[in-house]
Amino acid sequence: MTDEVSTQSRPLPVPPRSYGAVNWVGLWTLYKREVGRFLKVWMQTLFAPVITTLLFMTVFKLAFGSRGQLTGDFEGLDYNSFLAPGLVVMSMLQNAFQNTSSSLTIAKVQGSQVDFLMPPLSPLELTLGFIFGAVTRGIMVGVIGGLAIHLTGLADLSIVNIVPVIWFSLMATIFLAALGAVGGIWAEKFDHLAAITNFVIVPLTFLSGTFYDIKVLVEPFQTAAHFDPIFYLIDGFRAGFIGVSNSHLAVGYIASGIFTFLACVWVWWLFRTGYKLKA
C-alpha cells in the first residue's frame, strides 16, 4: 500500500520540448543576441562608421567643390551625388562583414562557440541568425549615414527608384554578412581575420567603382571590374538614387542574387560540417 501511494505521488517525467520545422524561439534568441552585441557598443558599431562616411564626403567635397562633373554613363552628374550612395553602401558592406566575422572569431578564441552549437539550432537556423543580425547592423549604419549626408547638405540623396535601393541593400548586407561568417569560421585568430579584410574585402570594395566610374579604367581592368560581385551591389544601389548605372539593372539583380545565394549556402555547409567549430 505504501509503495502504491509513493508511486502515485511521484511526479510524471516532463516530455522533451518539441519543435516544428523551425525552432523560432531559438532563432529569435540568436538574432537578438547578435543585435544586442553590437548595440551595447553603438558608439563603435553605429556612430563611428557614420563619422567615417561624413569625413570621406567632406574631404572629396572640399577637394572637388563644384568642379566635379562626370562624363560617360553619368555625364553631367555632380560628383558628390555620384559618390554619396557609393559611400553609404560601402559602409553597409563593411559593417555587415565585421559583425559576423568578429562574433564568430571571438567565440572561437574564447572557446564559447558551444553557446550556439549545443542548443537545438539547425545549420540553417544558425546561418539565418548570424546573417540577419549582421544585416540589421548594416542597414542601420546605411540609414543613419544616408540621413546624415542628406541633412548636412553634403549631397542630395533623394531616392529615384526604391526597388533597387531595397534589393541591393539586402543583397549587399546578406552577401558580406555571409562572407564575414565564412571568414570568422575559417580564422583561428584576429590576424587571419585582418588579412581577409585588408587583402580581400577592402580591395574588392575600393576597386568596384565606389569612388569613380569604371569606364575610366583601361582594359583589361574595366572588364575585370564586371567580375567583382561588389561592383553590381554598389552600381545597383547607386542607380536607385541617381537613375543611371554602368551595367544593366537586370544583370545586377541576377548576379547579386546568385552570389548572395552561393555565399549563404557556403555558410550553411560550414555550420553543417562543423568546420573548425567542433573539436
PDB file of C-alpha atoms in Angstrom:
ATOM      1  CA  MET A   1       0.000   0.000   0.000  1.00  0.00           C
ATOM      2  CA  THR A   2       2.821   2.380   0.891  1.00  0.00           C
ATOM      3  CA  ASP A   3       4.609   1.574  -2.348  1.00  0.00           C
ATOM      4  CA  GLU A   4       1.436   2.270  -4.316  1.00  0.00           C
ATOM      5  CA  VAL A   5       0.977   5.704  -2.669  1.00  0.00           C
ATOM      6  CA  SER A   6       4.599   6.738  -3.197  1.00  0.00           C
ATOM      7  CA  THR A   7       4.370   5.668  -6.836  1.00  0.00           C
ATOM      8  CA  GLN A   8       1.190   7.654  -7.418  1.00  0.00           C
ATOM      9  CA  SER A   9       2.601  10.810  -5.758  1.00  0.00           C
ATOM     10  CA  ARG A  10       5.801  10.710  -7.801  1.00  0.00           C
ATOM     11  CA  PRO A  11       5.721  13.477 -10.477  1.00  0.00           C
ATOM     12  CA  LEU A  12       5.484  12.326 -14.034  1.00  0.00           C
ATOM     13  CA  PRO A  13       8.578  12.954 -16.189  1.00  0.00           C
ATOM     14  CA  VAL A  14       8.413  16.111 -18.301  1.00  0.00           C
ATOM     15  CA  PRO A  15       8.489  15.259 -22.008  1.00  0.00           C
ATOM     16  CA  PRO A  16      11.259  16.913 -24.011  1.00  0.00           C
ATOM     17  CA  ARG A  17      10.325  20.133 -25.743  1.00  0.00           C
ATOM     18  CA  SER A  18       9.412  19.552 -29.365  1.00  0.00           C
ATOM     19  CA  TYR A  19       9.891  21.940 -32.259  1.00  0.00           C
ATOM     20  CA  GLY A  20       8.351  22.246 -35.648  1.00  0.00           C
ATOM     21  CA  ALA A  21      10.254  22.617 -38.896  1.00  0.00           C
ATOM     22  CA  VAL A  22      11.907  25.748 -37.496  1.00  0.00           C
ATOM     23  CA  ASN A  23      12.955  26.484 -33.926  1.00  0.00           C
ATOM     24  CA  TRP A  24      11.571  30.026 -33.949  1.00  0.00           C
ATOM     25  CA  VAL A  25      12.354  30.654 -30.282  1.00  0.00           C
ATOM     26  CA  GLY A  26      15.982  29.643 -30.704  1.00  0.00           C
ATOM     27  CA  LEU A  27      16.353  31.556 -33.972  1.00  0.00           C
ATOM     28  CA  TRP A  28      14.874  34.718 -32.452  1.00  0.00           C
ATOM     29  CA  THR A  29      17.130  34.361 -29.404  1.00  0.00           C
ATOM     30  CA  LEU A  30      20.255  34.051 -31.553  1.00  0.00           C
ATOM     31  CA  TYR A  31      19.180  37.046 -33.644  1.00  0.00           C
ATOM     32  CA  LYS A  32      18.589  39.153 -30.512  1.00  0.00           C
ATOM     33  CA  ARG A  33      21.982  38.084 -29.186  1.00  0.00           C
ATOM     34  CA  GLU A  34      23.707  39.280 -32.358  1.00  0.00           C
ATOM     35  CA  VAL A  35      21.808  42.568 -32.446  1.00  0.00           C
ATOM     36  CA  GLY A  36      22.296  43.194 -28.738  1.00  0.00           C
ATOM     37  CA  ARG A  37      26.014  42.523 -29.101  1.00  0.00           C
ATOM     38  CA  PHE A  38      26.595  45.497 -31.423  1.00  0.00           C
ATOM     39  CA  LEU A  39      24.012  47.763 -29.776  1.00  0.00           C
ATOM     40  CA  LYS A  40      25.915  47.556 -26.477  1.00  0.00           C
ATOM     41  CA  VAL A  41      28.828  49.347 -28.149  1.00  0.00           C
ATOM     42  CA  TRP A  42      26.788  51.545 -30.501  1.00  0.00           C
ATOM     43  CA  MET A  43      29.355  54.338 -30.421  1.00  0.00           C
ATOM     44  CA  GLN A  44      31.820  51.990 -32.095  1.00  0.00           C
ATOM     45  CA  THR A  45      29.483  49.989 -34.320  1.00  0.00           C
ATOM     46  CA  LEU A  46      26.977  52.643 -35.469  1.00  0.00           C
ATOM     47  CA  PHE A  47      28.313  56.122 -34.745  1.00  0.00           C
ATOM     48  CA  ALA A  48      31.940  55.610 -35.833  1.00  0.00           C
ATOM     49  CA  PRO A  49      31.112  54.346 -39.364  1.00  0.00           C
ATOM     50  CA  VAL A  50      28.809  57.330 -39.918  1.00  0.00           C
ATOM     51  CA  ILE A  51      31.577  59.726 -38.900  1.00  0.00           C
ATOM     52  CA  THR A  52      33.945  57.981 -41.332  1.00  0.00           C
ATOM     53  CA  THR A  53      31.411  58.336 -44.154  1.00  0.00           C
ATOM     54  CA  LEU A  54      30.895  62.027 -43.412  1.00  0.00           C
ATOM     55  CA  LEU A  55      34.660  62.587 -43.363  1.00  0.00           C
ATOM     56  CA  PHE A  56      35.002  60.939 -46.775  1.00  0.00           C
ATOM     57  CA  MET A  57      32.246  63.145 -48.165  1.00  0.00           C
ATOM     58  CA  THR A  58      33.726  66.288 -46.632  1.00  0.00           C
ATOM     59  CA  VAL A  59      37.224  65.612 -47.994  1.00  0.00           C
ATOM     60  CA  PHE A  60      36.004  64.923 -51.533  1.00  0.00           C
ATOM     61  CA  LYS A  61      33.643  67.892 -51.474  1.00  0.00           C
ATOM     62  CA  LEU A  62      36.468  70.193 -50.400  1.00  0.00           C
ATOM     63  CA  ALA A  63      38.812  68.700 -52.991  1.00  0.00           C
ATOM     64  CA  PHE A  64      36.433  68.929 -55.964  1.00  0.00           C
ATOM     65  CA  GLY A  65      33.961  71.602 -54.893  1.00  0.00           C
ATOM     66  CA  SER A  66      31.525  72.327 -57.728  1.00  0.00           C
ATOM     67  CA  ARG A  67      34.015  71.293 -60.398  1.00  0.00           C
ATOM     68  CA  GLY A  68      33.252  67.585 -60.295  1.00  0.00           C
ATOM     69  CA  GLN A  69      31.125  66.924 -63.377  1.00  0.00           C
ATOM     70  CA  LEU A  70      31.144  63.328 -64.636  1.00  0.00           C
ATOM     71  CA  THR A  71      31.127  62.061 -68.212  1.00  0.00           C
ATOM     72  CA  GLY A  72      30.203  58.774 -69.893  1.00  0.00           C
ATOM     73  CA  ASP A  73      27.215  56.973 -68.389  1.00  0.00           C
ATOM     74  CA  PHE A  74      26.940  59.669 -65.701  1.00  0.00           C
ATOM     75  CA  GLU A  75      27.508  62.701 -67.915  1.00  0.00           C
ATOM     76  CA  GLY A  76      26.518  65.991 -66.315  1.00  0.00           C
ATOM     77  CA  LEU A  77      26.002  64.424 -62.877  1.00  0.00           C
ATOM     78  CA  ASP A  78      27.580  66.153 -59.903  1.00  0.00           C
ATOM     79  CA  TYR A  79      30.387  64.040 -58.453  1.00  0.00           C
ATOM     80  CA  ASN A  80      29.116  64.389 -54.880  1.00  0.00           C
ATOM     81  CA  SER A  81      25.732  62.966 -55.896  1.00  0.00           C
ATOM     82  CA  PHE A  82      27.569  60.073 -57.553  1.00  0.00           C
ATOM     83  CA  LEU A  83      29.858  59.454 -54.589  1.00  0.00           C
ATOM     84  CA  ALA A  84      27.372  59.599 -51.710  1.00  0.00           C
ATOM     85  CA  PRO A  85      25.386  56.392 -52.468  1.00  0.00           C
ATOM     86  CA  GLY A  86      28.646  54.512 -53.004  1.00  0.00           C
ATOM     87  CA  LEU A  87      29.952  55.568 -49.613  1.00  0.00           C
ATOM     88  CA  VAL A  88      26.679  54.642 -47.918  1.00  0.00           C
ATOM     89  CA  VAL A  89      26.579  51.121 -49.351  1.00  0.00           C
ATOM     90  CA  MET A  90      30.325  50.690 -48.712  1.00  0.00           C
ATOM     91  CA  SER A  91      29.767  51.356 -45.003  1.00  0.00           C
ATOM     92  CA  MET A  92      26.895  48.859 -45.041  1.00  0.00           C
ATOM     93  CA  LEU A  93      29.110  46.223 -46.661  1.00  0.00           C
ATOM     94  CA  GLN A  94      31.968  46.675 -44.233  1.00  0.00           C
ATOM     95  CA  ASN A  95      29.810  46.664 -41.096  1.00  0.00           C
ATOM     96  CA  ALA A  96      27.821  43.596 -42.145  1.00  0.00           C
ATOM     97  CA  PHE A  97      31.116  41.781 -42.702  1.00  0.00           C
ATOM     98  CA  GLN A  98      32.557  42.918 -39.388  1.00  0.00           C
ATOM     99  CA  ASN A  99      29.527  41.824 -37.379  1.00  0.00           C
ATOM    100  CA  THR A 100      29.525  38.143 -38.316  1.00  0.00           C
ATOM    101  CA  SER A 101      33.294  37.799 -38.634  1.00  0.00           C
ATOM    102  CA  SER A 102      34.039  39.334 -35.232  1.00  0.00           C
ATOM    103  CA  SER A 103      31.235  37.433 -33.498  1.00  0.00           C
ATOM    104  CA  LEU A 104      32.415  34.029 -34.715  1.00  0.00           C
ATOM    105  CA  THR A 105      36.114  34.760 -34.283  1.00  0.00           C
ATOM    106  CA  ILE A 106      35.611  35.970 -30.705  1.00  0.00           C
ATOM    107  CA  ALA A 107      33.573  32.847 -29.936  1.00  0.00           C
ATOM    108  CA  LYS A 108      36.349  30.607 -31.265  1.00  0.00           C
ATOM    109  CA  VAL A 109      39.142  32.473 -29.492  1.00  0.00           C
ATOM    110  CA  GLN A 110      37.243  32.392 -26.180  1.00  0.00           C
ATOM    111  CA  GLY A 111      36.043  28.817 -26.737  1.00  0.00           C
ATOM    112  CA  SER A 112      32.416  29.872 -26.316  1.00  0.00           C
ATOM    113  CA  GLN A 113      31.107  28.532 -29.626  1.00  0.00           C
ATOM    114  CA  VAL A 114      29.397  25.834 -27.564  1.00  0.00           C
ATOM    115  CA  ASP A 115      26.847  28.531 -26.637  1.00  0.00           C
ATOM    116  CA  PHE A 116      25.301  28.343 -30.093  1.00  0.00           C
ATOM    117  CA  LEU A 117      26.345  24.801 -31.081  1.00  0.00           C
ATOM    118  CA  MET A 118      24.715  22.992 -28.134  1.00  0.00           C
ATOM    119  CA  PRO A 119      21.180  24.477 -28.325  1.00  0.00           C
ATOM    120  CA  PRO A 120      18.748  22.757 -30.720  1.00  0.00           C
ATOM    121  CA  LEU A 121      19.528  25.017 -33.678  1.00  0.00           C
ATOM    122  CA  SER A 122      19.898  23.589 -37.167  1.00  0.00           C
ATOM    123  CA  PRO A 123      22.664  24.732 -39.547  1.00  0.00           C
ATOM    124  CA  LEU A 124      20.066  26.774 -41.437  1.00  0.00           C
ATOM    125  CA  GLU A 125      18.878  28.479 -38.257  1.00  0.00           C
ATOM    126  CA  LEU A 126      22.457  29.299 -37.266  1.00  0.00           C
ATOM    127  CA  THR A 127      23.062  30.724 -40.721  1.00  0.00           C
ATOM    128  CA  LEU A 128      19.949  32.895 -40.617  1.00  0.00           C
ATOM    129  CA  GLY A 129      20.537  34.097 -37.053  1.00  0.00           C
ATOM    130  CA  PHE A 130      24.102  35.255 -37.629  1.00  0.00           C
ATOM    131  CA  ILE A 131      23.487  36.714 -41.083  1.00  0.00           C
ATOM    132  CA  PHE A 132      20.364  38.704 -40.260  1.00  0.00           C
ATOM    133  CA  GLY A 133      21.926  40.065 -37.098  1.00  0.00           C
ATOM    134  CA  ALA A 134      24.656  41.490 -39.331  1.00  0.00           C
ATOM    135  CA  VAL A 135      22.092  42.680 -41.891  1.00  0.00           C
ATOM    136  CA  THR A 136      20.384  44.694 -39.156  1.00  0.00           C
ATOM    137  CA  ARG A 137      23.652  46.421 -38.294  1.00  0.00           C
ATOM    138  CA  GLY A 138      24.460  47.126 -41.954  1.00  0.00           C
ATOM    139  CA  ILE A 139      21.021  48.580 -42.692  1.00  0.00           C
ATOM    140  CA  MET A 140      21.094  50.752 -39.568  1.00  0.00           C
ATOM    141  CA  VAL A 141      24.536  52.135 -40.486  1.00  0.00           C
ATOM    142  CA  GLY A 142      23.332  52.819 -44.046  1.00  0.00           C
ATOM    143  CA  VAL A 143      20.142  54.600 -42.980  1.00  0.00           C
ATOM    144  CA  ILE A 144      21.897  56.753 -40.379  1.00  0.00           C
ATOM    145  CA  GLY A 145      24.766  57.545 -42.727  1.00  0.00           C
ATOM    146  CA  GLY A 146      22.468  58.420 -45.624  1.00  0.00           C
ATOM    147  CA  LEU A 147      20.346  60.700 -43.465  1.00  0.00           C
ATOM    148  CA  ALA A 148      23.473  62.380 -42.089  1.00  0.00           C
ATOM    149  CA  ILE A 149      24.806  63.101 -45.602  1.00  0.00           C
ATOM    150  CA  HIS A 150      21.440  64.383 -46.791  1.00  0.00           C
ATOM    151  CA  LEU A 151      20.649  66.540 -43.760  1.00  0.00           C
ATOM    152  CA  THR A 152      24.113  68.103 -43.618  1.00  0.00           C
ATOM    153  CA  GLY A 153      23.804  69.135 -47.271  1.00  0.00           C
ATOM    154  CA  LEU A 154      26.921  67.282 -48.392  1.00  0.00           C
ATOM    155  CA  ALA A 155      24.943  65.641 -51.204  1.00  0.00           C
ATOM    156  CA  ASP A 156      21.374  65.137 -52.367  1.00  0.00           C
ATOM    157  CA  LEU A 157      20.263  61.593 -51.556  1.00  0.00           C
ATOM    158  CA  SER A 158      16.734  61.721 -52.900  1.00  0.00           C
ATOM    159  CA  ILE A 159      15.507  58.284 -53.970  1.00  0.00           C
ATOM    160  CA  VAL A 160      14.579  57.942 -57.652  1.00  0.00           C
ATOM    161  CA  ASN A 161      13.628  54.252 -57.606  1.00  0.00           C
ATOM    162  CA  ILE A 162      13.012  52.485 -54.299  1.00  0.00           C
ATOM    163  CA  VAL A 163      13.155  48.930 -55.711  1.00  0.00           C
ATOM    164  CA  PRO A 164      16.918  48.761 -56.433  1.00  0.00           C
ATOM    165  CA  VAL A 165      17.634  50.576 -53.175  1.00  0.00           C
ATOM    166  CA  ILE A 166      15.841  47.872 -51.167  1.00  0.00           C
ATOM    167  CA  TRP A 167      17.077  44.927 -53.243  1.00  0.00           C
ATOM    168  CA  PHE A 168      20.740  45.882 -53.347  1.00  0.00           C
ATOM    169  CA  SER A 169      20.725  46.965 -49.693  1.00  0.00           C
ATOM    170  CA  LEU A 170      19.579  43.488 -48.719  1.00  0.00           C
ATOM    171  CA  MET A 171      21.869  41.672 -51.150  1.00  0.00           C
ATOM    172  CA  ALA A 172      24.872  43.757 -50.110  1.00  0.00           C
ATOM    173  CA  THR A 173      24.420  43.178 -46.391  1.00  0.00           C
ATOM    174  CA  ILE A 174      23.470  39.493 -46.716  1.00  0.00           C
ATOM    175  CA  PHE A 175      26.376  38.774 -49.085  1.00  0.00           C
ATOM    176  CA  LEU A 176      29.005  40.455 -46.918  1.00  0.00           C
ATOM    177  CA  ALA A 177      27.488  39.022 -43.733  1.00  0.00           C
ATOM    178  CA  ALA A 178      27.845  35.551 -45.278  1.00  0.00           C
ATOM    179  CA  LEU A 179      31.442  36.247 -46.293  1.00  0.00           C
ATOM    180  CA  GLY A 180      32.084  37.527 -42.774  1.00  0.00           C
ATOM    181  CA  ALA A 181      30.715  34.295 -41.331  1.00  0.00           C
ATOM    182  CA  VAL A 182      32.963  32.265 -43.640  1.00  0.00           C
ATOM    183  CA  GLY A 183      35.948  34.361 -42.603  1.00  0.00           C
ATOM    184  CA  GLY A 184      35.071  34.120 -38.916  1.00  0.00           C
ATOM    185  CA  ILE A 185      34.735  30.340 -39.084  1.00  0.00           C
ATOM    186  CA  TRP A 186      37.992  29.957 -41.017  1.00  0.00           C
ATOM    187  CA  ALA A 187      40.090  32.389 -38.962  1.00  0.00           C
ATOM    188  CA  GLU A 188      41.882  30.996 -35.944  1.00  0.00           C
ATOM    189  CA  LYS A 189      42.948  34.405 -34.630  1.00  0.00           C
ATOM    190  CA  PHE A 190      42.316  38.059 -35.348  1.00  0.00           C
ATOM    191  CA  ASP A 191      45.406  38.317 -37.548  1.00  0.00           C
ATOM    192  CA  HIS A 192      43.782  35.909 -40.005  1.00  0.00           C
ATOM    193  CA  LEU A 193      40.608  37.983 -39.998  1.00  0.00           C
ATOM    194  CA  ALA A 194      42.577  41.187 -40.577  1.00  0.00           C
ATOM    195  CA  ALA A 195      44.275  39.556 -43.565  1.00  0.00           C
ATOM    196  CA  ILE A 196      40.889  38.782 -45.145  1.00  0.00           C
ATOM    197  CA  THR A 197      39.704  42.334 -44.565  1.00  0.00           C
ATOM    198  CA  ASN A 198      42.857  44.026 -45.857  1.00  0.00           C
ATOM    199  CA  PHE A 199      43.629  41.795 -48.824  1.00  0.00           C
ATOM    200  CA  VAL A 200      40.149  40.730 -49.987  1.00  0.00           C
ATOM    201  CA  ILE A 201      37.263  42.882 -48.759  1.00  0.00           C
ATOM    202  CA  VAL A 202      38.859  46.346 -48.904  1.00  0.00           C
ATOM    203  CA  PRO A 203      40.399  45.895 -52.405  1.00  0.00           C
ATOM    204  CA  LEU A 204      37.160  44.479 -53.826  1.00  0.00           C
ATOM    205  CA  THR A 205      35.225  47.388 -52.328  1.00  0.00           C
ATOM    206  CA  PHE A 206      37.574  50.168 -53.389  1.00  0.00           C
ATOM    207  CA  LEU A 207      38.071  48.769 -56.919  1.00  0.00           C
ATOM    208  CA  SER A 208      34.364  48.270 -57.591  1.00  0.00           C
ATOM    209  CA  GLY A 209      33.526  51.839 -58.626  1.00  0.00           C
ATOM    210  CA  THR A 210      32.798  53.342 -55.232  1.00  0.00           C
ATOM    211  CA  PHE A 211      34.834  56.464 -55.930  1.00  0.00           C
ATOM    212  CA  TYR A 212      34.884  56.544 -59.731  1.00  0.00           C
ATOM    213  CA  ASP A 213      33.125  55.485 -62.912  1.00  0.00           C
ATOM    214  CA  ILE A 214      34.682  52.174 -64.008  1.00  0.00           C
ATOM    215  CA  LYS A 215      34.619  53.464 -67.608  1.00  0.00           C
ATOM    216  CA  VAL A 216      37.787  55.436 -66.783  1.00  0.00           C
ATOM    217  CA  LEU A 217      39.680  52.159 -66.352  1.00  0.00           C
ATOM    218  CA  VAL A 218      41.753  50.811 -69.220  1.00  0.00           C
ATOM    219  CA  GLU A 219      41.385  47.258 -70.433  1.00  0.00           C
ATOM    220  CA  PRO A 220      41.580  44.595 -69.132  1.00  0.00           C
ATOM    221  CA  PHE A 221      40.763  46.228 -65.780  1.00  0.00           C
ATOM    222  CA  GLN A 222      37.435  47.614 -66.975  1.00  0.00           C
ATOM    223  CA  THR A 223      36.253  44.140 -67.989  1.00  0.00           C
ATOM    224  CA  ALA A 224      37.690  42.616 -64.818  1.00  0.00           C
ATOM    225  CA  ALA A 225      35.591  45.018 -62.739  1.00  0.00           C
ATOM    226  CA  HIS A 226      32.456  43.262 -64.024  1.00  0.00           C
ATOM    227  CA  PHE A 227      33.629  40.064 -62.315  1.00  0.00           C
ATOM    228  CA  ASP A 228      33.710  41.816 -58.951  1.00  0.00           C
ATOM    229  CA  PRO A 229      30.417  40.954 -57.188  1.00  0.00           C
ATOM    230  CA  ILE A 230      30.615  44.136 -55.110  1.00  0.00           C
ATOM    231  CA  PHE A 231      30.542  46.210 -58.305  1.00  0.00           C
ATOM    232  CA  TYR A 232      26.942  45.137 -59.008  1.00  0.00           C
ATOM    233  CA  LEU A 233      25.905  45.858 -55.426  1.00  0.00           C
ATOM    234  CA  ILE A 234      27.290  49.400 -55.466  1.00  0.00           C
ATOM    235  CA  ASP A 235      26.235  50.144 -59.043  1.00  0.00           C
ATOM    236  CA  GLY A 236      22.670  48.933 -58.475  1.00  0.00           C
ATOM    237  CA  PHE A 237      22.276  50.699 -55.145  1.00  0.00           C
ATOM    238  CA  ARG A 238      23.552  53.955 -56.668  1.00  0.00           C
ATOM    239  CA  ALA A 239      21.091  53.628 -59.567  1.00  0.00           C
ATOM    240  CA  GLY A 240      18.234  53.850 -57.081  1.00  0.00           C
ATOM    241  CA  PHE A 241      19.352  57.395 -56.211  1.00  0.00           C
ATOM    242  CA  ILE A 242      20.666  58.820 -59.495  1.00  0.00           C
ATOM    243  CA  GLY A 243      18.640  56.823 -62.023  1.00  0.00           C
ATOM    244  CA  VAL A 244      21.586  55.578 -64.135  1.00  0.00           C
ATOM    245  CA  SER A 245      24.126  52.775 -63.834  1.00  0.00           C
ATOM    246  CA  ASN A 246      27.171  51.284 -65.528  1.00  0.00           C
ATOM    247  CA  SER A 247      25.542  47.899 -66.032  1.00  0.00           C
ATOM    248  CA  HIS A 248      22.007  46.824 -66.873  1.00  0.00           C
ATOM    249  CA  LEU A 249      19.986  46.565 -63.677  1.00  0.00           C
ATOM    250  CA  ALA A 250      18.581  43.181 -64.695  1.00  0.00           C
ATOM    251  CA  VAL A 251      22.123  41.817 -64.826  1.00  0.00           C
ATOM    252  CA  GLY A 252      22.782  43.333 -61.411  1.00  0.00           C
ATOM    253  CA  TYR A 253      19.665  41.741 -59.915  1.00  0.00           C
ATOM    254  CA  ILE A 254      20.596  38.290 -61.226  1.00  0.00           C
ATOM    255  CA  ALA A 255      24.322  38.481 -60.438  1.00  0.00           C
ATOM    256  CA  SER A 256      23.809  39.794 -56.912  1.00  0.00           C
ATOM    257  CA  GLY A 257      21.141  37.172 -56.218  1.00  0.00           C
ATOM    258  CA  ILE A 258      23.367  34.320 -57.398  1.00  0.00           C
ATOM    259  CA  PHE A 259      26.450  35.497 -55.497  1.00  0.00           C
ATOM    260  CA  THR A 260      24.421  36.015 -52.316  1.00  0.00           C
ATOM    261  CA  PHE A 261      22.723  32.615 -52.535  1.00  0.00           C
ATOM    262  CA  LEU A 262      26.042  30.813 -53.053  1.00  0.00           C
ATOM    263  CA  ALA A 263      27.623  32.656 -50.125  1.00  0.00           C
ATOM    264  CA  CYS A 264      24.733  31.680 -47.830  1.00  0.00           C
ATOM    265  CA  VAL A 265      24.953  28.037 -48.939  1.00  0.00           C
ATOM    266  CA  TRP A 266      28.659  28.127 -48.147  1.00  0.00           C
ATOM    267  CA  VAL A 267      27.931  29.308 -44.596  1.00  0.00           C
ATOM    268  CA  TRP A 268      25.226  26.661 -44.172  1.00  0.00           C
ATOM    269  CA  TRP A 269      27.651  23.949 -45.288  1.00  0.00           C
ATOM    270  CA  LEU A 270      30.317  25.116 -42.827  1.00  0.00           C
ATOM    271  CA  PHE A 271      27.837  25.004 -39.936  1.00  0.00           C
ATOM    272  CA  ARG A 272      26.548  21.624 -41.089  1.00  0.00           C
ATOM    273  CA  THR A 273      30.005  20.055 -41.199  1.00  0.00           C
ATOM    274  CA  GLY A 274      31.223  21.856 -38.076  1.00  0.00           C
ATOM    275  CA  TYR A 275      34.345  23.018 -39.908  1.00  0.00           C
ATOM    276  CA  LYS A 276      36.783  24.470 -37.352  1.00  0.00           C
ATOM    277  CA  LEU A 277      33.913  24.787 -34.868  1.00  0.00           C
ATOM    278  CA  LYS A 278      33.658  21.284 -33.427  1.00  0.00           C
ATOM    279  CA  ALA A 279      36.699  19.630 -31.911  1.00  0.00           C
TER     280      ALA A 279
END
